[in-house]
Amino acid sequence: MSEITRRSLLSGAAATAALLATAPVARAGSGIAARVKRVQLTREDHRVIVIGSGFGGGVAALRLAEAGVPVLLLERGMRWPTGPNAQTFPHATAPDKRILWHRSSPELFGRPVAFEKYTGLVEAVPGENMTALCAAGLGGGSLVYQGMSLQPTEAVFNTHFPDGLDWSALNSVYYPRVARMLGLAVAPDELINTPNYTAARIFADHVRKAGLPLSKIPMPIDWNFALAELRGDMASSYTNGDGAMGVNNGGKHTIDVTYIAAAEATGRVTVETLHEVTDIERAADGRWVVRVNRTDTAGTVLENKILTTNALVLAAGSLNTSRLLVRAAAKGQIPDLPDDLGRGWGTNADRIYVWSAPAEEFGVAQGGPVVYGSLNWDDPDGAHTVIQASIPPLSMDAHSTMLVGYGVSNGCGEFRYDAATDAAKLYWPADGDSFIQDNHIGPAVQRIAGPSSVLFDTNLAFPSTWHPLGGASMGTVCDLDGRVLGQPGLYVVDGALMPGNTAACNPSMTIAALAERALDRLVATDVGEQI
């Protein structure tokens, strides 16, 4: 397999990263003299401020609004509206500036990137031994995630999460509530039996032959959109694997069109996009101060804002929530934060493989995003999941497709403040995921692929994760409802609250379910007090 062909096969994160890695360096604005402009300063006061609009932020905004609380929701990225035949999102085989956050690493996976500055969808945050990726845009990670929506088993959840979360309530109330909000559904057989979904059927056959469990994966998708594509009613997006960086046709129930749309409909939620929070601090009177840059789509600062509030909800994702808090602690902006702040960080044991099988005809077009997975959860300590994901559309059958694994890792990373850069930096042990990969995920993937196949582990080429978790974990930094210990009025309800993993599942369902649980309790106890 040629190097160019191999790069073209990496779907989702790997496809985008590999294609970006082939681009030459561009220096936007070189030769133009820098100009210092006076930027307007605005001061505002709000009842509640929520930073971030992904799964945790969307839940918080809606449930507080339903309780009669006015909310300001801040999002550093843009709105990305979609609909049939839209061209909202970039194509994985032809990436452009929409793919990258303007302050992302200038070298993505070791190679320079060449796009002009833009408030794009993904920021690559390099750390020691790990590059973590986080989304930007109204809806957060729901815009670019494949959509796997899995609820862990009780045994695995209770093994890896703190005591006291009440599995029975999560199982009967909160996971089902999220499933209803996201409109979860598995792919219909009518779709799976079409030529475009040959790769999914081959994966299912290999899983059965390997003696491993096989399941259809619940997805936040109206599969009628995919069927409409096959009828020719709209351009292909689902059925040719072209949704790695967002689905252009709509029909994907992302947070912006579910939770946030419902929150805005209450009339109590104000959404401000292109508002990037730079600092948070506690004022002398105990209130919270949030410093914000309002920018244009190139990242140019148009306005500075100083916002004050009694209640601050952090939902900017594991990376950005952790970075804000660790920096605030180091600079004395929030005294007396818990000692474990920044610790307990994990990758969810992410792994992405290219599965090449010369004897298999996976098809020129591989429908997606995801149909089948193998949920190997009998051993709570080694629980892991393997799913098949489509590759971007090619002009030929490359006899290859994608396998993605995740699980529970023993590794533990942390954020530490770096005075030289005035920022919190991520540190990850080089062998942090080795036990789960070497003993569980890797062997399962090899069993599924079979002896005549070739597997390319993309994480060996560029260690990375799309599922950063932890940094302000429950039980050590926060209580089980997301209250930061010793800091009245400060809350965390996103991936930073997780204990470095989400019990062998991708994180979306568990982050949202725990946020739903927390908001029920916060509305009952904190509204009228701290909120």
C-alpha positions as CSV (number, residue, x, y, z in Angstrom):
1,M,0.0,0.0,0.0
2,S,1.4,3.4,-1.0
3,E,1.9,6.1,1.6
4,I,-0.7,8.3,-0.2
5,T,-3.3,5.5,-0.3
6,R,-2.7,4.7,3.4
7,R,-3.3,8.3,4.4
8,S,-6.5,8.5,2.4
9,L,-7.9,5.5,4.3
10,L,-7.8,7.1,7.8
11,S,-11.4,8.2,8.5
12,G,-12.6,10.7,11.1
13,A,-9.7,11.9,13.2
14,A,-7.0,10.0,11.4
15,A,-8.2,10.9,7.9
16,T,-8.3,14.6,8.7
17,A,-5.0,14.5,10.6
18,A,-3.2,12.6,7.8
19,L,-4.5,14.8,5.1
20,L,-3.6,17.9,7.0
21,A,-0.1,16.5,7.5
22,T,0.5,16.6,3.7
23,A,0.0,20.3,3.5
24,P,2.8,22.9,3.2
25,V,3.4,25.7,5.7
26,A,1.4,28.9,5.2
27,R,2.1,32.1,7.1
28,A,-1.1,34.1,7.1
29,G,-0.6,37.8,7.1
30,S,3.2,37.7,6.6
31,G,4.6,41.0,5.4
32,I,1.7,43.0,6.9
33,A,2.7,45.4,9.7
34,A,1.0,44.6,13.0
35,R,-1.4,47.3,14.1
36,V,-2.5,48.0,17.7
37,K,-6.2,48.7,17.8
38,R,-8.2,50.0,20.8
39,V,-10.7,47.3,21.8
40,Q,-13.9,48.2,23.5
41,L,-14.4,47.0,27.1
42,T,-17.8,45.9,28.2
43,R,-19.0,45.0,31.7
44,E,-22.1,42.8,32.3
45,D,-23.7,41.0,35.2
46,H,-25.5,37.8,34.9
47,R,-27.4,35.4,37.1
48,V,-25.7,32.3,35.8
49,I,-22.9,31.9,33.2
50,V,-22.3,28.6,31.5
51,I,-19.0,28.2,29.6
52,G,-19.2,25.7,26.8
53,S,-22.0,24.3,24.8
54,G,-21.4,20.6,24.5
55,F,-23.2,17.8,26.3
56,G,-22.7,19.2,29.8
57,G,-23.3,22.8,28.8
58,G,-26.4,22.0,26.8
59,V,-27.9,20.1,29.7
60,A,-27.1,22.8,32.2
61,A,-28.5,25.6,30.1
62,L,-31.8,23.8,29.4
63,R,-32.5,22.5,32.9
64,L,-31.6,25.8,34.6
65,A,-33.9,27.7,32.1
66,E,-36.7,25.3,32.7
67,A,-36.3,26.1,36.4
68,G,-36.8,29.8,35.7
69,V,-33.2,30.8,35.9
70,P,-31.8,33.2,33.2
71,V,-28.6,31.8,31.7
72,L,-25.8,33.3,29.6
73,L,-24.2,30.5,27.5
74,L,-20.7,31.3,26.1
75,E,-19.3,29.4,23.1
76,R,-15.9,30.2,21.6
77,G,-16.8,28.7,18.2
78,M,-19.6,29.4,15.7
79,R,-23.0,28.1,14.8
80,W,-22.9,25.4,12.1
81,P,-26.5,25.1,10.7
82,T,-27.1,22.2,8.4
83,G,-29.9,20.8,6.1
84,P,-30.3,18.7,3.0
85,N,-27.5,19.4,0.4
86,A,-25.8,21.9,2.7
87,Q,-22.1,22.5,2.5
88,T,-21.7,23.6,6.1
89,F,-18.9,21.2,7.1
90,P,-15.6,20.4,5.4
91,H,-15.1,17.2,3.5
92,A,-12.6,14.7,4.9
93,T,-11.0,14.2,1.5
94,A,-10.7,17.9,0.8
95,P,-10.0,19.6,4.2
96,D,-10.0,23.4,4.4
97,K,-9.8,26.2,7.0
98,R,-13.2,25.1,8.6
99,I,-11.4,22.0,10.0
100,L,-9.1,23.8,12.4
101,W,-9.4,26.1,15.4
102,H,-7.2,29.2,14.8
103,R,-5.0,28.7,17.8
104,S,-4.5,24.9,17.2
105,S,-1.1,23.4,17.3
106,P,0.8,24.8,14.2
107,E,2.2,21.3,13.7
108,L,-0.6,18.7,13.7
109,F,0.8,15.2,14.3
110,G,4.3,16.3,13.6
111,R,3.6,18.1,10.3
112,P,2.9,21.8,9.6
113,V,-0.6,22.8,8.5
114,A,-1.5,25.4,6.0
115,F,-4.8,27.0,6.6
116,E,-5.6,30.6,7.2
117,K,-6.7,31.4,10.7
118,Y,-10.3,30.4,11.3
119,T,-12.6,29.5,14.1
120,G,-12.8,26.0,12.8
121,L,-14.1,22.8,14.3
122,V,-11.2,21.1,16.0
123,E,-8.3,22.2,18.2
124,A,-5.3,20.0,18.5
125,V,-3.6,20.5,21.9
126,P,-0.1,18.9,22.1
127,G,1.1,17.6,25.4
128,E,3.9,15.3,26.6
129,N,3.3,11.9,24.9
130,M,-0.2,12.8,23.8
131,T,-2.1,15.2,21.5
132,A,-5.6,15.7,22.7
133,L,-8.3,17.0,20.4
134,C,-11.3,19.1,21.4
135,A,-14.1,20.6,19.4
136,A,-15.2,24.2,18.9
137,G,-18.6,25.3,17.8
138,L,-22.2,25.5,19.2
139,G,-22.9,21.9,20.2
140,G,-19.3,21.1,21.1
141,G,-18.1,17.6,20.4
142,S,-21.5,16.5,19.2
143,L,-20.8,18.3,15.9
144,V,-17.8,16.1,15.0
145,Y,-18.3,12.9,16.9
146,Q,-19.4,9.8,15.0
147,G,-22.4,9.5,17.3
148,M,-21.9,6.2,19.2
149,S,-24.2,6.5,22.2
150,L,-23.6,3.7,24.6
151,Q,-24.7,3.2,28.2
152,P,-22.3,1.1,30.2
153,T,-23.3,-1.9,32.3
154,E,-23.8,-1.6,36.0
155,A,-20.8,-3.7,36.9
156,V,-18.3,-1.8,34.7
157,F,-19.8,1.6,35.8
158,N,-19.6,0.8,39.5
159,T,-16.0,-0.5,39.1
160,H,-14.7,2.7,37.7
161,F,-17.0,5.5,39.0
162,P,-17.2,6.7,42.7
163,D,-19.7,5.2,45.0
164,G,-22.9,7.1,45.6
165,L,-24.1,7.8,42.1
166,D,-27.1,5.5,42.4
167,W,-27.0,3.2,39.3
168,S,-30.7,2.5,39.6
169,A,-31.6,6.2,39.0
170,L,-29.1,6.5,36.2
171,N,-30.4,3.4,34.5
172,S,-34.1,4.2,34.9
173,V,-34.1,8.0,34.7
174,Y,-31.0,9.7,33.4
175,Y,-29.7,7.6,30.6
176,P,-33.2,7.1,29.1
177,R,-33.8,10.9,29.4
178,V,-30.7,11.5,27.3
179,A,-31.7,8.8,24.8
180,R,-35.0,10.6,24.3
181,M,-33.5,14.0,23.9
182,L,-31.0,12.7,21.3
183,G,-33.5,10.6,19.4
184,L,-31.3,7.5,19.5
185,A,-31.9,4.8,16.9
186,V,-30.0,1.9,15.4
187,A,-29.6,1.6,11.7
188,P,-32.5,-0.2,10.0
189,D,-31.9,-3.5,8.1
190,E,-33.3,-1.8,5.0
191,L,-30.3,0.4,5.0
192,I,-27.7,-2.1,6.2
193,N,-28.6,-4.5,3.4
194,T,-27.7,-2.0,0.6
195,P,-24.3,-2.1,-1.3
196,N,-23.1,1.0,0.5
197,Y,-23.1,-0.8,3.8
198,T,-21.1,-3.9,2.7
199,A,-18.2,-2.9,5.1
200,A,-20.6,-3.0,8.0
201,R,-21.9,-6.4,7.1
202,I,-18.3,-7.8,6.6
203,F,-17.4,-6.5,10.1
204,A,-20.4,-8.2,11.6
205,D,-19.5,-11.5,10.0
206,H,-15.9,-11.3,11.3
207,V,-17.1,-10.5,14.8
208,R,-19.4,-13.5,14.8
209,K,-16.7,-15.8,13.4
210,A,-14.3,-14.5,16.1
211,G,-16.8,-15.6,18.8
212,L,-17.2,-12.0,20.1
213,P,-20.5,-10.2,20.9
214,L,-22.1,-8.1,18.2
215,S,-24.5,-5.2,18.7
216,K,-26.1,-2.5,16.6
217,I,-25.0,0.8,18.0
218,P,-27.6,3.4,19.0
219,M,-26.9,6.6,17.2
220,P,-28.4,10.2,17.4
221,I,-29.5,10.0,13.8
222,D,-32.7,10.0,11.8
223,W,-31.8,7.2,9.5
224,N,-34.5,8.3,7.0
225,F,-31.9,10.9,5.8
226,A,-29.5,8.1,4.8
227,L,-32.4,6.3,3.0
228,A,-33.3,9.5,1.2
229,E,-29.7,9.8,0.0
230,L,-29.9,6.3,-1.6
231,R,-33.1,7.3,-3.3
232,G,-31.3,10.4,-4.8
233,D,-33.4,12.9,-2.8
234,M,-30.3,14.6,-1.5
235,A,-26.5,14.6,-1.9
236,S,-24.6,11.8,-0.2
237,S,-23.2,12.5,3.3
238,Y,-24.2,9.5,5.5
239,T,-24.1,6.8,2.8
240,N,-20.6,7.5,1.4
241,G,-18.8,8.0,4.7
242,D,-18.4,11.8,4.2
243,G,-19.5,12.8,7.7
244,A,-16.2,12.5,9.5
245,M,-16.1,16.3,10.2
246,G,-19.9,16.9,10.5
247,V,-22.9,15.7,8.6
248,N,-24.0,18.2,6.0
249,N,-27.5,16.9,5.3
250,G,-28.9,17.3,8.8
251,G,-30.7,14.5,10.6
252,K,-28.0,14.2,13.2
253,H,-29.4,15.2,16.6
254,T,-26.5,17.2,17.8
255,I,-26.6,19.3,21.0
256,D,-27.3,22.6,19.2
257,V,-30.5,21.2,17.6
258,T,-31.7,19.4,20.7
259,Y,-30.8,20.7,24.1
260,I,-29.7,24.2,23.1
261,A,-32.6,24.7,20.7
262,A,-35.0,23.7,23.6
263,A,-33.1,26.0,26.0
264,E,-33.3,29.0,23.6
265,A,-37.0,28.3,23.1
266,T,-37.6,29.0,26.8
267,G,-36.6,32.6,26.3
268,R,-34.4,32.5,29.3
269,V,-31.1,31.5,27.6
270,T,-28.9,33.9,25.7
271,V,-26.3,32.2,23.5
272,E,-23.2,34.1,22.6
273,T,-21.0,32.5,20.0
274,L,-17.4,33.6,19.1
275,H,-16.9,34.4,22.8
276,E,-13.7,32.9,24.2
277,V,-13.1,32.8,27.9
278,T,-9.5,33.7,28.8
279,D,-9.6,33.9,32.6
280,I,-11.8,33.1,35.5
281,E,-11.3,34.4,39.0
282,R,-13.1,34.9,42.3
283,A,-13.7,38.5,43.3
284,A,-13.2,39.8,46.9
285,D,-16.9,39.7,47.4
286,G,-17.1,36.0,46.5
287,R,-18.6,36.5,43.1
288,W,-17.2,35.1,39.9
289,V,-15.4,37.2,37.3
290,V,-15.2,35.9,33.7
291,R,-12.9,37.6,31.2
292,V,-14.0,37.1,27.6
293,N,-12.7,38.0,24.1
294,R,-15.4,38.5,21.5
295,T,-13.7,37.6,18.2
296,D,-14.4,37.4,14.5
297,T,-14.0,34.2,12.5
298,A,-10.3,34.7,12.1
299,G,-9.8,35.0,15.9
300,T,-9.2,38.7,15.9
301,V,-10.4,40.3,19.1
302,L,-13.3,42.7,18.6
303,E,-14.3,43.4,22.2
304,N,-13.2,42.6,25.7
305,K,-15.8,41.7,28.2
306,I,-15.7,41.4,32.0
307,L,-18.7,39.4,33.2
308,T,-19.7,38.8,36.8
309,T,-22.0,36.2,38.2
310,N,-23.0,34.4,41.4
311,A,-22.9,31.0,39.7
312,L,-20.4,29.8,37.1
313,V,-20.8,26.5,35.3
314,L,-17.8,25.1,33.6
315,A,-18.6,22.9,30.6
316,A,-15.8,23.8,28.1
317,G,-14.6,20.2,27.9
318,S,-11.9,18.3,29.8
319,L,-9.1,20.3,28.2
320,N,-10.4,23.8,28.4
321,T,-12.1,23.5,31.8
322,S,-9.0,22.0,33.3
323,R,-6.7,24.6,31.7
324,L,-8.8,27.4,33.0
325,L,-8.9,26.1,36.5
326,V,-5.3,25.1,36.7
327,R,-4.1,28.4,35.4
328,A,-6.5,30.3,37.8
329,A,-5.1,28.2,40.8
330,A,-1.5,28.8,39.8
331,K,-1.9,32.6,39.4
332,G,-3.9,33.0,42.6
333,Q,-7.1,34.0,40.8
334,I,-9.0,31.3,42.6
335,P,-7.4,30.5,46.0
336,D,-7.8,27.2,47.8
337,L,-8.8,25.0,44.9
338,P,-8.5,21.3,45.7
339,D,-5.0,19.8,45.5
340,D,-6.0,17.1,43.0
341,L,-7.0,19.7,40.4
342,G,-5.5,18.8,37.0
343,R,-5.0,15.2,38.0
344,G,-6.9,12.0,37.1
345,W,-6.8,12.8,33.4
346,G,-7.3,10.0,30.9
347,T,-7.7,9.2,27.2
348,N,-10.6,6.7,27.4
349,A,-8.0,4.4,25.8
350,D,-8.8,5.6,22.3
351,R,-7.4,3.6,19.4
352,I,-8.0,4.0,15.6
353,Y,-6.9,1.2,13.2
354,V,-6.9,0.9,9.4
355,W,-8.0,-2.6,8.7
356,S,-6.7,-3.8,5.3
357,A,-8.0,-7.2,4.0
358,P,-7.0,-7.9,0.3
359,A,-9.6,-10.7,0.1
360,E,-12.5,-8.5,1.2
361,E,-14.5,-6.1,-1.0
362,F,-15.5,-3.4,1.4
363,G,-16.8,-1.2,-1.4
364,V,-16.0,2.1,-3.0
365,A,-18.5,4.0,-0.9
366,Q,-18.8,2.9,2.8
367,G,-21.9,4.1,4.5
368,G,-21.8,5.4,8.0
369,P,-21.3,6.8,10.5
370,V,-21.5,3.6,12.6
371,V,-23.7,0.6,12.5
372,Y,-22.1,-2.3,14.5
373,G,-19.9,-2.7,17.4
374,S,-18.5,-5.4,19.7
375,L,-19.1,-4.7,23.4
376,N,-16.7,-6.7,25.5
377,W,-17.8,-5.8,29.0
378,D,-17.8,-9.1,30.9
379,D,-14.5,-8.3,32.7
380,P,-15.0,-4.8,34.3
381,D,-11.2,-4.3,34.7
382,G,-10.6,-5.1,31.0
383,A,-13.8,-3.9,29.5
384,H,-13.5,-2.5,26.0
385,T,-15.5,-1.7,22.8
386,V,-14.6,-2.1,19.2
387,I,-16.6,-0.5,16.4
388,Q,-16.4,-0.3,12.6
389,A,-16.4,3.1,11.1
390,S,-16.6,4.1,7.5
391,I,-13.8,5.7,5.5
392,P,-14.2,8.8,3.4
393,P,-15.3,8.3,-0.2
394,L,-12.6,7.1,-2.6
395,S,-12.6,6.4,-6.3
396,M,-11.8,2.7,-5.8
397,D,-12.3,-0.2,-3.4
398,A,-9.2,0.1,-1.2
399,H,-10.0,-3.3,0.5
400,S,-9.8,-1.4,3.8
401,T,-12.0,0.1,6.4
402,M,-11.7,1.5,10.0
403,L,-11.8,-0.1,13.4
404,V,-12.0,2.1,16.5
405,G,-11.5,0.9,20.1
406,Y,-11.8,2.4,23.5
407,G,-11.8,1.0,27.1
408,V,-10.6,1.6,30.6
409,S,-7.0,2.5,31.0
410,N,-4.8,2.3,34.1
411,G,-2.9,5.4,32.9
412,C,-3.2,8.7,34.6
413,G,-2.1,12.1,33.2
414,E,-2.3,15.6,34.6
415,F,-2.2,19.3,33.8
416,R,0.5,21.4,35.3
417,Y,1.0,25.2,35.0
418,D,3.9,26.3,32.9
419,A,5.0,29.8,33.9
420,A,7.0,30.2,30.7
421,T,3.9,30.0,28.5
422,D,1.5,31.1,31.2
423,A,-0.7,28.1,30.4
424,A,-1.6,24.7,31.8
425,K,0.2,21.9,29.9
426,L,-0.9,18.2,29.6
427,Y,1.5,15.4,30.7
428,W,0.7,11.8,29.9
429,P,2.8,8.7,30.6
430,A,4.1,7.1,27.4
431,D,2.8,3.7,28.5
432,G,-0.4,5.0,30.0
433,D,-2.7,2.9,27.8
434,S,-0.4,-0.1,27.3
435,F,-2.2,-2.6,29.6
436,I,-5.6,-2.2,28.0
437,Q,-4.2,-2.0,24.5
438,D,-1.8,-5.0,24.8
439,N,-4.1,-7.3,26.7
440,H,-7.6,-6.4,25.5
441,I,-8.3,-3.9,22.7
442,G,-5.4,-5.0,20.4
443,P,-6.1,-8.7,20.7
444,A,-9.8,-8.2,20.1
445,V,-9.1,-6.1,17.0
446,Q,-6.7,-8.8,15.7
447,R,-9.3,-11.5,16.3
448,I,-11.9,-9.6,14.3
449,A,-9.6,-8.7,11.4
450,G,-8.3,-12.3,11.1
451,P,-4.9,-13.7,10.2
452,S,-4.9,-12.6,6.5
453,S,-5.4,-8.9,7.3
454,V,-3.1,-6.1,8.0
455,L,-3.8,-3.6,10.8
456,F,-2.2,-0.2,11.0
457,D,-2.4,1.3,14.4
458,T,-2.6,5.1,13.9
459,N,-1.9,5.8,17.5
460,L,1.6,4.4,17.1
461,A,2.3,7.0,14.5
462,F,0.7,9.9,16.4
463,P,-0.6,9.3,20.0
464,S,-3.9,11.1,20.3
465,T,-7.3,11.0,21.8
466,W,-10.7,12.4,20.7
467,H,-12.1,11.7,24.2
468,P,-10.0,13.6,26.8
469,L,-11.5,13.0,30.3
470,G,-10.8,14.2,33.8
471,G,-8.8,17.1,35.3
472,A,-11.5,18.2,37.7
473,S,-12.8,14.7,38.6
474,M,-15.8,13.9,40.9
475,G,-14.8,12.6,44.2
476,T,-11.5,14.5,44.4
477,V,-12.0,18.0,42.9
478,C,-15.8,18.1,42.7
479,D,-18.6,16.4,44.6
480,L,-20.9,14.0,42.7
481,D,-23.1,16.9,41.6
482,G,-20.3,18.9,40.0
483,R,-19.8,21.4,42.8
484,V,-16.1,22.3,43.1
485,L,-15.1,21.6,46.6
486,G,-14.7,24.6,48.8
487,Q,-15.8,27.0,46.0
488,P,-19.5,28.0,46.4
489,G,-21.1,28.8,43.1
490,L,-18.5,27.1,41.0
491,Y,-19.6,23.9,39.1
492,V,-18.1,21.5,36.5
493,V,-20.5,19.3,34.4
494,D,-18.5,18.2,31.4
495,G,-15.8,15.6,30.6
496,A,-13.5,17.2,33.2
497,L,-15.8,15.7,35.8
498,M,-15.2,12.1,34.7
499,P,-12.6,9.9,36.4
500,G,-10.4,9.6,33.3
501,N,-12.8,7.2,31.6
502,T,-16.4,6.5,30.9
503,A,-16.6,2.8,31.7
504,A,-15.6,1.3,28.3
505,C,-18.0,3.5,26.4
506,N,-17.4,6.7,24.3
507,P,-18.2,9.6,26.7
508,S,-21.2,11.4,25.3
509,M,-24.0,9.5,27.0
510,T,-22.4,9.3,30.4
511,I,-21.4,13.0,30.4
512,A,-24.9,13.9,29.5
513,A,-26.6,11.5,32.0
514,L,-24.4,12.6,34.9
515,A,-25.1,16.3,33.9
516,E,-28.8,15.5,33.9
517,R,-28.5,13.9,37.4
518,A,-26.4,16.9,38.7
519,L,-28.8,19.5,37.4
520,D,-31.8,17.8,38.9
521,R,-30.1,18.0,42.3
522,L,-28.7,21.5,41.8
523,V,-32.1,22.9,40.8
524,A,-33.6,21.3,43.9
525,T,-30.9,22.5,46.3
526,D,-28.8,25.4,44.9
527,V,-31.3,27.5,43.0
528,G,-32.1,30.4,45.3
529,E,-29.0,29.8,47.3
530,Q,-25.8,29.8,45.1
531,I,-27.6,29.9,41.8
